[in-house]
Amino acid sequence: MTPDPVRLETIEGGSVWRVLLATPKANILDMEKVGILTSIFERAGHDAGLKAVVLEGEGPHFCFGASVQEHLPDRCAAMLRSFHGLFRRMLDAQVMTLAAVRGQCLGGGLELAVFCHRVFADPGARLGQPEIVLGVFAPVASILLMERMGRGGAEDLLLSGRTLPAEEAYRLGLVDEIAENPGEAALAYARSHLMPRSASSLRWAVRAARQGFASRFLSELAEVERTYLEDLMGTSDALEGLQAFLEKRPPQWRNS
């Protein structure tokens, strides 16, 4: 049997779910994984006793990002709408989410991690949004990183495509805690700070804390997604950057 690409484990009598991206080492976020994650968060929204979801990557890395093949023009619209649907479902679930990051956390993987309420990273973690290197941009991160890091840090990552070591990511607010074992640190946080609380009250608190953000995020995401699909993907350089990556060669930009 083929192993499940996403694995769900229940902890603390079902009060905590541990969700693992389970295709190491890259743990690429393709549409199959996105669909499973979306279903998990749909279920999470209906589990009255659930207090936290911990997202983690199996193996040495959290996630290398979304599937580049699925960014090509014939699949891009379906991929992007599916991926963005995951974030809408995470908002709908109104459950505390904790990301445990080891190794590389890039592109769509970083968008998923920093959408969580808290990010725990190991000292060797590397976090970045390299989409611009491929001639495209990161829709979710274009909104989310401003909230997390402020404009200066967000624009640095989005426009340079550089990758941050864990310590710098911590200083800039991208990471909340550095721990040798981020998965255990996330579970320890849940046990200390969430397990003693009412699951019902936690959900109302999550909703209240993100109410303004959720409204802004959903409105802006629709506009950014439209810009990506209708404008960016009509340029020659977007296609060239993606094809160059897949062909393992330097891109030849036409600046159009």
Short mmCIF file of C-alpha atoms in Angstrom, two decimals:
data_model
loop_
_atom_site.label_atom_id
_atom_site.label_comp_id
_atom_site.label_asym_id
_atom_site.label_seq_id
_atom_site.Cartn_x
_atom_site.Cartn_y
_atom_site.Cartn_z
CA MET A 1 0.00 0.00 0.00
CA THR A 2 1.13 3.57 -0.73
CA PRO A 3 1.62 5.51 2.53
CA ASP A 4 -0.74 8.40 3.14
CA PRO A 5 0.89 11.69 2.07
CA VAL A 6 -0.56 13.38 5.16
CA ARG A 7 -0.84 11.54 8.46
CA LEU A 8 -3.12 12.51 11.34
CA GLU A 9 -2.32 11.42 14.90
CA THR A 10 -4.52 12.18 17.92
CA ILE A 11 -2.83 13.08 21.20
CA GLU A 12 -3.98 13.92 24.72
CA GLY A 13 -7.19 11.96 24.37
CA GLY A 14 -8.01 13.63 21.07
CA SER A 15 -7.65 17.20 22.38
CA VAL A 16 -4.57 17.73 20.17
CA TRP A 17 -4.12 16.62 16.59
CA ARG A 18 -0.66 16.13 15.13
CA VAL A 19 -0.76 16.51 11.35
CA LEU A 20 2.35 15.40 9.46
CA LEU A 21 3.28 16.10 5.86
CA ALA A 22 4.51 12.59 5.19
CA THR A 23 6.45 12.51 1.91
CA PRO A 24 10.00 13.26 3.04
CA LYS A 25 12.37 14.67 2.34
CA ALA A 26 10.72 17.49 0.39
CA ASN A 27 7.11 17.17 1.64
CA ILE A 28 5.95 19.08 -1.45
CA LEU A 29 2.50 20.64 -1.11
CA ASP A 30 0.73 19.26 -4.17
CA MET A 31 -3.01 19.31 -4.73
CA GLU A 32 -3.45 15.87 -3.18
CA LYS A 33 -1.88 16.99 0.11
CA VAL A 34 -3.77 20.27 0.01
CA GLY A 35 -7.04 18.38 -0.42
CA ILE A 36 -6.29 16.13 2.55
CA LEU A 37 -5.28 19.08 4.74
CA THR A 38 -8.46 20.91 3.77
CA SER A 39 -10.54 17.88 4.78
CA ILE A 40 -8.68 17.63 8.09
CA PHE A 41 -9.42 21.25 8.96
CA GLU A 42 -13.03 20.77 7.92
CA ARG A 43 -13.24 17.92 10.43
CA ALA A 44 -11.39 20.01 13.01
CA GLY A 45 -14.08 22.64 12.82
CA HIS A 46 -16.68 20.09 13.95
CA ASP A 47 -14.70 18.43 16.76
CA ALA A 48 -15.96 20.11 19.92
CA GLY A 49 -13.16 18.75 22.12
CA LEU A 50 -10.24 19.75 19.88
CA LYS A 51 -7.95 22.40 21.39
CA ALA A 52 -4.97 22.53 19.02
CA VAL A 53 -3.58 21.25 15.73
CA VAL A 54 0.20 20.81 15.39
CA LEU A 55 1.53 20.88 11.82
CA GLU A 56 4.85 19.17 11.21
CA GLY A 57 6.93 17.76 8.38
CA GLU A 58 8.13 14.16 8.54
CA GLY A 59 11.85 13.75 7.97
CA PRO A 60 14.55 16.43 8.03
CA HIS A 61 12.50 19.22 6.42
CA PHE A 62 9.13 20.86 6.95
CA CYS A 63 8.32 21.55 3.29
CA PHE A 64 10.14 22.68 0.14
CA GLY A 65 7.00 24.47 -1.07
CA ALA A 66 4.15 23.94 -3.50
CA SER A 67 4.44 21.81 -6.63
CA VAL A 68 6.14 23.80 -9.40
CA GLN A 69 4.57 21.56 -12.06
CA GLU A 70 1.13 22.56 -10.78
CA HIS A 71 2.04 26.24 -11.25
CA LEU A 72 2.21 25.82 -15.05
CA PRO A 73 -0.61 27.54 -17.01
CA ASP A 74 -2.76 24.47 -17.64
CA ARG A 75 -3.03 23.66 -13.91
CA CYS A 76 -2.33 26.94 -12.19
CA ALA A 77 -5.89 28.20 -11.65
CA ALA A 78 -7.11 24.94 -10.09
CA MET A 79 -3.97 24.64 -7.95
CA LEU A 80 -4.14 28.20 -6.63
CA ARG A 81 -7.84 28.07 -5.81
CA SER A 82 -7.39 24.75 -4.03
CA PHE A 83 -4.41 26.04 -2.06
CA HIS A 84 -6.17 29.24 -1.06
CA GLY A 85 -9.22 27.21 -0.08
CA LEU A 86 -7.06 25.50 2.54
CA PHE A 87 -6.39 28.82 4.28
CA ARG A 88 -10.07 29.71 4.18
CA ARG A 89 -10.86 26.37 5.78
CA MET A 90 -8.21 26.92 8.48
CA LEU A 91 -9.89 30.22 9.34
CA ASP A 92 -13.30 28.55 9.40
CA ALA A 93 -12.07 25.83 11.79
CA GLN A 94 -11.31 28.43 14.48
CA VAL A 95 -8.85 26.13 16.21
CA MET A 96 -5.40 27.02 17.55
CA THR A 97 -2.67 25.92 15.13
CA LEU A 98 1.01 25.40 15.95
CA ALA A 99 3.73 24.82 13.34
CA ALA A 100 6.82 22.73 14.15
CA VAL A 101 9.51 23.55 11.59
CA ARG A 102 12.70 21.63 10.92
CA GLY A 103 15.11 22.15 8.06
CA GLN A 104 13.83 23.86 4.94
CA CYS A 105 10.51 25.71 5.13
CA LEU A 106 10.00 27.40 1.78
CA GLY A 107 7.35 28.89 -0.46
CA GLY A 108 3.92 27.42 0.16
CA GLY A 109 5.37 25.57 3.13
CA LEU A 110 6.28 28.84 4.80
CA GLU A 111 2.86 30.28 3.98
CA LEU A 112 1.28 27.29 5.73
CA ALA A 113 3.59 27.54 8.74
CA VAL A 114 3.23 31.26 9.38
CA PHE A 115 -0.55 31.11 8.96
CA CYS A 116 -0.44 29.15 12.22
CA HIS A 117 -0.82 31.02 15.50
CA ARG A 118 2.68 30.08 16.70
CA VAL A 119 5.78 28.86 14.87
CA PHE A 120 8.41 26.71 16.58
CA ALA A 121 11.65 26.13 14.65
CA ASP A 122 14.83 24.18 15.20
CA PRO A 123 18.15 26.10 15.23
CA GLY A 124 19.04 24.80 11.77
CA ALA A 125 15.76 25.75 10.12
CA ARG A 126 15.81 27.90 6.95
CA LEU A 127 12.73 29.90 6.01
CA GLY A 128 12.03 31.79 2.80
CA GLN A 129 9.71 32.78 -0.05
CA PRO A 130 11.74 32.03 -3.20
CA GLU A 131 8.86 32.47 -5.66
CA ILE A 132 10.37 35.61 -7.21
CA VAL A 133 13.42 33.55 -8.21
CA LEU A 134 11.04 31.55 -10.43
CA GLY A 135 9.47 34.70 -11.89
CA VAL A 136 6.26 34.50 -9.85
CA PHE A 137 5.11 35.72 -6.44
CA ALA A 138 3.50 34.24 -3.32
CA PRO A 139 -0.14 35.37 -2.99
CA VAL A 140 -0.77 34.28 0.60
CA ALA A 141 2.62 35.50 1.82
CA SER A 142 2.09 38.86 0.11
CA ILE A 143 -0.69 39.46 2.64
CA LEU A 144 0.41 37.37 5.58
CA LEU A 145 4.04 38.42 6.00
CA MET A 146 3.04 42.06 6.43
CA GLU A 147 1.00 40.99 9.45
CA ARG A 148 3.80 38.86 10.86
CA MET A 149 6.92 40.94 10.20
CA GLY A 150 5.88 44.42 9.18
CA ARG A 151 6.40 45.90 5.73
CA GLY A 152 10.20 46.09 5.74
CA GLY A 153 10.89 42.46 6.59
CA ALA A 154 8.04 41.18 4.46
CA GLU A 155 9.10 43.06 1.34
CA ASP A 156 12.69 41.92 1.85
CA LEU A 157 11.65 38.26 1.70
CA LEU A 158 9.03 38.67 -1.03
CA LEU A 159 11.16 40.75 -3.39
CA SER A 160 14.62 39.23 -2.83
CA GLY A 161 13.62 35.58 -2.49
CA ARG A 162 16.34 35.11 0.11
CA THR A 163 16.17 32.47 2.82
CA LEU A 164 16.52 33.31 6.51
CA PRO A 165 18.32 31.24 9.14
CA ALA A 166 16.21 30.48 12.19
CA GLU A 167 17.83 33.10 14.45
CA GLU A 168 17.20 35.92 11.97
CA ALA A 169 13.64 34.68 11.38
CA TYR A 170 13.12 34.79 15.16
CA ARG A 171 14.46 38.35 15.44
CA LEU A 172 12.16 39.48 12.63
CA GLY A 173 9.06 37.89 14.14
CA LEU A 174 8.65 35.11 11.60
CA VAL A 175 9.36 32.47 14.26
CA ASP A 176 8.03 32.57 17.84
CA GLU A 177 10.37 30.09 19.51
CA ILE A 178 13.58 28.23 18.66
CA ALA A 179 13.84 24.72 20.10
CA GLU A 180 16.05 21.70 19.44
CA ASN A 181 12.90 19.63 19.01
CA PRO A 182 10.20 21.97 17.69
CA GLY A 183 7.56 19.23 17.62
CA GLU A 184 8.00 18.55 21.33
CA ALA A 185 8.12 22.29 22.04
CA ALA A 186 4.80 22.76 20.26
CA LEU A 187 3.23 19.91 22.22
CA ALA A 188 4.65 21.28 25.47
CA TYR A 189 3.07 24.65 24.68
CA ALA A 190 -0.26 22.97 24.02
CA ARG A 191 -0.09 20.96 27.24
CA SER A 192 0.85 23.96 29.38
CA HIS A 193 -1.27 26.69 27.86
CA LEU A 194 -4.15 25.11 25.95
CA MET A 195 -5.03 21.80 27.59
CA PRO A 196 -6.24 23.47 30.83
CA ARG A 197 -8.62 25.73 28.86
CA SER A 198 -12.16 25.18 27.61
CA ALA A 199 -12.15 24.01 24.00
CA SER A 200 -15.30 26.03 23.37
CA SER A 201 -13.84 29.21 24.85
CA LEU A 202 -10.60 28.73 22.94
CA ARG A 203 -12.53 28.67 19.67
CA TRP A 204 -14.32 31.92 20.52
CA ALA A 205 -10.98 33.45 21.51
CA VAL A 206 -9.39 32.33 18.23
CA ARG A 207 -12.28 33.85 16.32
CA ALA A 208 -12.08 37.13 18.21
CA ALA A 209 -8.29 37.40 17.90
CA ARG A 210 -8.41 36.89 14.14
CA GLN A 211 -11.66 38.62 13.29
CA GLY A 212 -10.14 41.78 11.80
CA PHE A 213 -7.30 39.85 10.18
CA ALA A 214 -9.70 37.30 8.66
CA SER A 215 -11.77 40.00 7.02
CA ARG A 216 -8.71 41.73 5.55
CA PHE A 217 -7.10 38.46 4.48
CA LEU A 218 -10.11 37.10 2.62
CA SER A 219 -10.73 40.38 0.81
CA GLU A 220 -7.10 40.88 -0.18
CA LEU A 221 -6.58 37.24 -1.15
CA ALA A 222 -9.32 37.43 -3.77
CA GLU A 223 -7.62 40.47 -5.34
CA VAL A 224 -4.11 39.04 -5.18
CA GLU A 225 -5.28 35.74 -6.66
CA ARG A 226 -6.86 37.63 -9.55
CA THR A 227 -3.63 39.57 -10.14
CA TYR A 228 -1.68 36.30 -10.19
CA LEU A 229 -3.96 34.47 -12.62
CA GLU A 230 -5.04 37.30 -14.92
CA ASP A 231 -1.91 39.46 -15.01
CA LEU A 232 1.23 37.66 -13.86
CA MET A 233 0.47 34.41 -15.69
CA GLY A 234 0.02 36.34 -18.92
CA THR A 235 3.69 37.36 -18.91
CA SER A 236 6.44 35.48 -20.70
CA ASP A 237 8.80 35.67 -17.73
CA ALA A 238 6.45 33.83 -15.37
CA LEU A 239 6.37 30.85 -17.72
CA GLU A 240 10.10 31.11 -18.41
CA GLY A 241 10.99 31.09 -14.72
CA LEU A 242 8.89 28.02 -14.00
CA GLN A 243 10.17 26.12 -17.03
CA ALA A 244 13.77 27.05 -16.26
CA PHE A 245 13.39 25.65 -12.75
CA LEU A 246 11.92 22.40 -14.03
CA GLU A 247 14.63 22.13 -16.68
CA LYS A 248 17.36 22.94 -14.13
CA ARG A 249 18.78 25.87 -16.09
CA PRO A 250 19.17 29.62 -15.52
CA PRO A 251 16.15 31.63 -16.69
CA GLN A 252 16.45 33.87 -19.72
CA TRP A 253 14.34 36.88 -18.75
CA ARG A 254 12.63 39.00 -21.39
CA ASN A 255 11.39 41.47 -18.77
CA SER A 256 7.87 41.14 -20.11
#
